Amino acid sequence: MISVCWKSGYKPIDDDSHLVIQNENSEDVLDELDELDPHISNGICHKKKEFQETPESLNYLPSHSEAYKTWLQEKPLGSDWDRWFMMGLIGVFVGIFGFLMHQIIDFLFEIKWELVEKYIQHNDFLTTWMIIVATGFAMMLVSAGLVVFFCPSGSPSGLPEVIGYLNGASIRHIFNIRTFFGSFISCALAVSAGMFCGPEAPMIHVGAAIGCGLSQFKSETLRINLPFFTRFRNSADKRQFITAGAAAGIAAVFRAPVGGLLFVLEEVASFWDVKLAWQTFFCCLVATFTTEVLSSSFVGFVYEGYFGFFKAEQRIIFWVKDLLNISILAVIPTIILGIIGGLLGALFVFLNLRINKLRMKIFSSIPHKFLRQLTKLLDALLILVVTLSITVYIPYFYSCSPKPTPSEFQNGSEYKSHGEHAAWDVSEFNCPPGSTWVAPNGSIMANHSINQAAVLLVKNGKQGTMLLYQRGLHEKFGLPALLMALFFYFIISCWTAGTAAGTGLVVPMVYTGALFGRSVGLIMVAIFGVQTDEYGAWIDPGLFAVIGSAAYFGGVTRLTISLTVIMVEITNDVQSILLIMIAVLVGKTVGDYFNNSLFSSLLHLKCIPYLKAVPNVVHGKKKVNLELFTARDVMQPCTTIHLRENVFLLAELLTTTSHNGFPVVFSPAPGQEEVFLGTITRLELYMLLSNRGVFQTHESNQCSSVLKYQEVTVERVPDEAQIIRLLNKYSADPQYQQLFINLEPYINKSAVSVQAHFSLQRAYSVFRTLGLRHLTVVDLQNRAVGIITRKDLISLRLEKKVILLDKGKQDSDEELLH
């Protein structure tokens, strides 16, 4: 017999598969939820009168059943050589795709602007605009079309989904091969088209997808299932390889292996240990090495030799050649930059969330699916047209200025012989052509002029950041050009983030910070003048551009340790590490005063049930101490089943409920109360019911066969239609009331349970630390009285619960017994 355990005052609601309200007052409950969380998510969250699924939860550890222990005995313990091999293999593939990402972007960017060279030089800006928009439009049409039509689960960057998955929320299709190729191509084309974005966050998603796919050696999309590395086909190992792949994505795209490791540790991964740190470090090393070896020989897919020769200007993405001695006085402007970065970062998060909420509201108001997808596509194309219009026409209003140094925008290989015109560079834009010659000392000289607005807007963020970081050129850019670029880059990058294309935010964050940092540096030069002595040389706009990038990056993401290491790795500016640390800490502190980080806000916006390391529950303006509450305060009713259960009742249970886990109870002796023994999942029951060999009659004491662990434990139902037919058959045919299943070999006997009076704060810690999917609540007699799932512990739910609870009321042990 199946029984339901209740807590007074609660009605049944799905446990962890669906965030669905099932009572007669659903409209009122939705109104209450909307007051707390008015967001309308893109296909994940709720909206009035239309409920959709939330991501399911994952078990970090496998079910500790008798079948599992038998499976372990068949697999003797050995060395971890295969795990290290897999980490290296993931690193190689991520490194290759990181190399391809950079090459595709550089190649397409150069081709696009070479097409309009003669039109720009003749001041034919209308034709220039038409060609640039046409080529960008074609790229963006493919980029956004892939996300909208080919892989809708790809999302703009994919990073919030990766963070949510590694926290324990199972989001379907985010790592399949369609999403992988769709995200990669979409990102490369979006950056090449001229959008104010970068490839970093999509590369994290791509790396995570590689880690997931390679470690499993199977693909449901391609119908491939290779018999290799099958021992990694479990939730815990899969998450470790996804973690390593995500770290390798950052390492490959930034050439920052240590920064990639620390970024995943600080922001992405929820489960971590020293062994995983070593293996992830090795994966990042291999990914970075692979990218650098390939990049040493190819530029824009053109082989240039020097295979395996790592040049600093190629290896270090924003190479700062000239390091400066730092004075203690530099701390003062650094703190100012930190404050500005924190304020701008908080403003960026606020505006971006508002824009994305408006997007979701508009999209959700369109009932027809195709029109909704078309609207998403048009949104991305509109942003592109606006961006390219600004890129082409704004430089037209800026006059040309002499090039500060002979060769800062072109390398020597691009120059022609004495007296000839040099190869055209987009930074010259509509300026008169210059010439170059070789001086008697062998250095290359030139008399070029440049358009500062073209340098800051037309060149992509990576190239622009390198120019802003340069030292010793105090007046390379004027303050009007810097402030103009800052305004447009801040607004448009804020608008771009979240559109239907593979877009990353790291390059825009670094570039925006460099713009206002160099602006502050110019103001200091205007006040104190150009300092040439050793003690005043630190007053350099290039130095403050680096500090500004760190401050703004920290103000948006609220990263600290990993951000500091990444900034040092991508600039080589070890001398400024103390100033970078100060700017990051101040930027994070100021940003935290106003709102949450961008990644945390996006998780909330997309309604991904993310559990923070420490719960943050606020009632009014006061933080709530969860030690004052118990597990019984948040638990939901649970449906229990018996150790030896009727097939008819099991089929009826699975048909009429949507719970994904069930406590299993048994009576130690005839006449005694049924006590909690373990748990079993819905999928495991599906697999048992689909195998008639485990059925037994009432008189039989043991089943005819016991299924193997691999046969019971699956990620999803192989044939949903067949399962539905079987459940309908079993629940309609009376003969199945006489058949039973012995569940003892398949239940998780190590399922964690807490007593009803257990501290809610500690129950939260147990749930998150162990990566649970279900936490059974028992009374003092070990009877199952409720269950806690992920959705019961998210901050929004906890806030709603504690508002309704009387803090002074405590359950006594006597009350729990009854």
PDB file of C-alpha atoms in Angstrom, residues 305-399:
ATOM      1  CA  GLY A 305      56.271  29.442 -39.790  1.00  0.00           C
ATOM      2  CA  TYR A 306      57.808  29.740 -36.316  1.00  0.00           C
ATOM      3  CA  PHE A 307      56.104  26.517 -35.238  1.00  0.00           C
ATOM      4  CA  GLY A 308      56.432  26.177 -31.472  1.00  0.00           C
ATOM      5  CA  PHE A 309      58.087  29.587 -31.054  1.00  0.00           C
ATOM      6  CA  PHE A 310      55.975  31.467 -28.511  1.00  0.00           C
ATOM      7  CA  LYS A 311      56.228  35.226 -29.023  1.00  0.00           C
ATOM      8  CA  ALA A 312      55.168  37.347 -26.070  1.00  0.00           C
ATOM      9  CA  GLU A 313      52.968  39.628 -28.198  1.00  0.00           C
ATOM     10  CA  GLN A 314      51.093  36.569 -29.488  1.00  0.00           C
ATOM     11  CA  ARG A 315      50.960  34.501 -26.310  1.00  0.00           C
ATOM     12  CA  ILE A 316      49.936  37.291 -23.915  1.00  0.00           C
ATOM     13  CA  ILE A 317      46.606  38.526 -25.178  1.00  0.00           C
ATOM     14  CA  PHE A 318      46.901  42.138 -23.881  1.00  0.00           C
ATOM     15  CA  TRP A 319      50.658  42.314 -23.611  1.00  0.00           C
ATOM     16  CA  VAL A 320      51.992  45.261 -21.602  1.00  0.00           C
ATOM     17  CA  LYS A 321      55.599  45.624 -22.710  1.00  0.00           C
ATOM     18  CA  ASP A 322      56.799  48.452 -20.463  1.00  0.00           C
ATOM     19  CA  LEU A 323      56.325  47.892 -16.724  1.00  0.00           C
ATOM     20  CA  LEU A 324      56.371  50.878 -14.363  1.00  0.00           C
ATOM     21  CA  ASN A 325      57.663  51.407 -10.853  1.00  0.00           C
ATOM     22  CA  ILE A 326      54.743  52.102  -8.531  1.00  0.00           C
ATOM     23  CA  SER A 327      54.498  54.758  -5.813  1.00  0.00           C
ATOM     24  CA  ILE A 328      52.336  54.447  -2.722  1.00  0.00           C
ATOM     25  CA  LEU A 329      50.537  57.559  -3.975  1.00  0.00           C
ATOM     26  CA  ALA A 330      49.086  55.434  -6.791  1.00  0.00           C
ATOM     27  CA  VAL A 331      46.774  53.822  -4.217  1.00  0.00           C
ATOM     28  CA  ILE A 332      44.646  57.002  -4.105  1.00  0.00           C
ATOM     29  CA  PRO A 333      43.629  57.072  -7.802  1.00  0.00           C
ATOM     30  CA  THR A 334      43.324  53.273  -7.656  1.00  0.00           C
ATOM     31  CA  ILE A 335      40.665  53.523  -4.947  1.00  0.00           C
ATOM     32  CA  ILE A 336      38.879  56.186  -6.999  1.00  0.00           C
ATOM     33  CA  LEU A 337      38.933  53.890 -10.031  1.00  0.00           C
ATOM     34  CA  GLY A 338      37.646  51.050  -7.851  1.00  0.00           C
ATOM     35  CA  ILE A 339      34.703  53.166  -6.742  1.00  0.00           C
ATOM     36  CA  ILE A 340      33.918  54.209 -10.326  1.00  0.00           C
ATOM     37  CA  GLY A 341      34.243  50.605 -11.495  1.00  0.00           C
ATOM     38  CA  GLY A 342      31.912  49.363  -8.760  1.00  0.00           C
ATOM     39  CA  LEU A 343      29.302  52.036  -9.549  1.00  0.00           C
ATOM     40  CA  LEU A 344      29.441  51.429 -13.292  1.00  0.00           C
ATOM     41  CA  GLY A 345      29.407  47.663 -12.711  1.00  0.00           C
ATOM     42  CA  ALA A 346      26.298  47.860 -10.528  1.00  0.00           C
ATOM     43  CA  LEU A 347      24.658  50.151 -13.102  1.00  0.00           C
ATOM     44  CA  PHE A 348      25.507  47.683 -15.869  1.00  0.00           C
ATOM     45  CA  VAL A 349      23.923  44.783 -13.944  1.00  0.00           C
ATOM     46  CA  PHE A 350      20.813  46.873 -13.207  1.00  0.00           C
ATOM     47  CA  LEU A 351      20.335  48.036 -16.809  1.00  0.00           C
ATOM     48  CA  ASN A 352      21.083  44.648 -18.324  1.00  0.00           C
ATOM     49  CA  LEU A 353      18.524  42.930 -16.094  1.00  0.00           C
ATOM     50  CA  ARG A 354      15.888  45.515 -16.961  1.00  0.00           C
ATOM     51  CA  ILE A 355      16.561  45.125 -20.665  1.00  0.00           C
ATOM     52  CA  ASN A 356      16.414  41.328 -20.476  1.00  0.00           C
ATOM     53  CA  LYS A 357      13.199  41.407 -18.432  1.00  0.00           C
ATOM     54  CA  LEU A 358      11.674  43.639 -21.089  1.00  0.00           C
ATOM     55  CA  ARG A 359      12.878  41.211 -23.764  1.00  0.00           C
ATOM     56  CA  MET A 360      11.295  38.274 -21.967  1.00  0.00           C
ATOM     57  CA  LYS A 361       8.063  40.139 -21.424  1.00  0.00           C
ATOM     58  CA  ILE A 362       7.817  41.008 -25.114  1.00  0.00           C
ATOM     59  CA  PHE A 363       8.720  37.497 -26.247  1.00  0.00           C
ATOM     60  CA  SER A 364       6.320  35.795 -23.841  1.00  0.00           C
ATOM     61  CA  SER A 365       3.461  38.024 -25.016  1.00  0.00           C
ATOM     62  CA  ILE A 366       3.726  36.541 -28.525  1.00  0.00           C
ATOM     63  CA  PRO A 367       1.685  33.320 -28.549  1.00  0.00           C
ATOM     64  CA  HIS A 368       2.828  31.939 -31.904  1.00  0.00           C
ATOM     65  CA  LYS A 369       6.177  30.108 -31.619  1.00  0.00           C
ATOM     66  CA  PHE A 370       7.515  31.052 -35.050  1.00  0.00           C
ATOM     67  CA  LEU A 371       6.681  34.741 -34.585  1.00  0.00           C
ATOM     68  CA  ARG A 372       8.329  34.633 -31.170  1.00  0.00           C
ATOM     69  CA  GLN A 373      11.491  33.162 -32.684  1.00  0.00           C
ATOM     70  CA  LEU A 374      11.390  35.707 -35.500  1.00  0.00           C
ATOM     71  CA  THR A 375      11.152  38.527 -32.954  1.00  0.00           C
ATOM     72  CA  LYS A 376      14.259  37.242 -31.184  1.00  0.00           C
ATOM     73  CA  LEU A 377      16.074  37.168 -34.504  1.00  0.00           C
ATOM     74  CA  LEU A 378      15.014  40.719 -35.367  1.00  0.00           C
ATOM     75  CA  ASP A 379      16.156  41.921 -31.933  1.00  0.00           C
ATOM     76  CA  ALA A 380      19.686  40.682 -32.622  1.00  0.00           C
ATOM     77  CA  LEU A 381      19.713  42.151 -36.127  1.00  0.00           C
ATOM     78  CA  LEU A 382      18.487  45.532 -34.863  1.00  0.00           C
ATOM     79  CA  ILE A 383      21.338  45.688 -32.336  1.00  0.00           C
ATOM     80  CA  LEU A 384      23.802  44.857 -35.095  1.00  0.00           C
ATOM     81  CA  VAL A 385      22.518  47.606 -37.430  1.00  0.00           C
ATOM     82  CA  VAL A 386      22.667  50.209 -34.643  1.00  0.00           C
ATOM     83  CA  THR A 387      26.167  49.075 -33.619  1.00  0.00           C
ATOM     84  CA  LEU A 388      27.572  49.149 -37.150  1.00  0.00           C
ATOM     85  CA  SER A 389      25.924  52.499 -37.906  1.00  0.00           C
ATOM     86  CA  ILE A 390      27.686  54.034 -34.917  1.00  0.00           C
ATOM     87  CA  THR A 391      30.931  52.296 -35.867  1.00  0.00           C
ATOM     88  CA  VAL A 392      30.890  53.661 -39.416  1.00  0.00           C
ATOM     89  CA  TYR A 393      29.461  57.161 -38.972  1.00  0.00           C
ATOM     90  CA  ILE A 394      30.790  58.408 -35.614  1.00  0.00           C
ATOM     91  CA  PRO A 395      34.446  58.475 -36.831  1.00  0.00           C
ATOM     92  CA  TYR A 396      33.285  60.690 -39.713  1.00  0.00           C
ATOM     93  CA  PHE A 397      32.824  63.553 -37.255  1.00  0.00           C
ATOM     94  CA  TYR A 398      36.368  63.242 -35.843  1.00  0.00           C
ATOM     95  CA  SER A 399      39.378  64.810 -37.490  1.00  0.00           C
TER      96      SER A 399
END
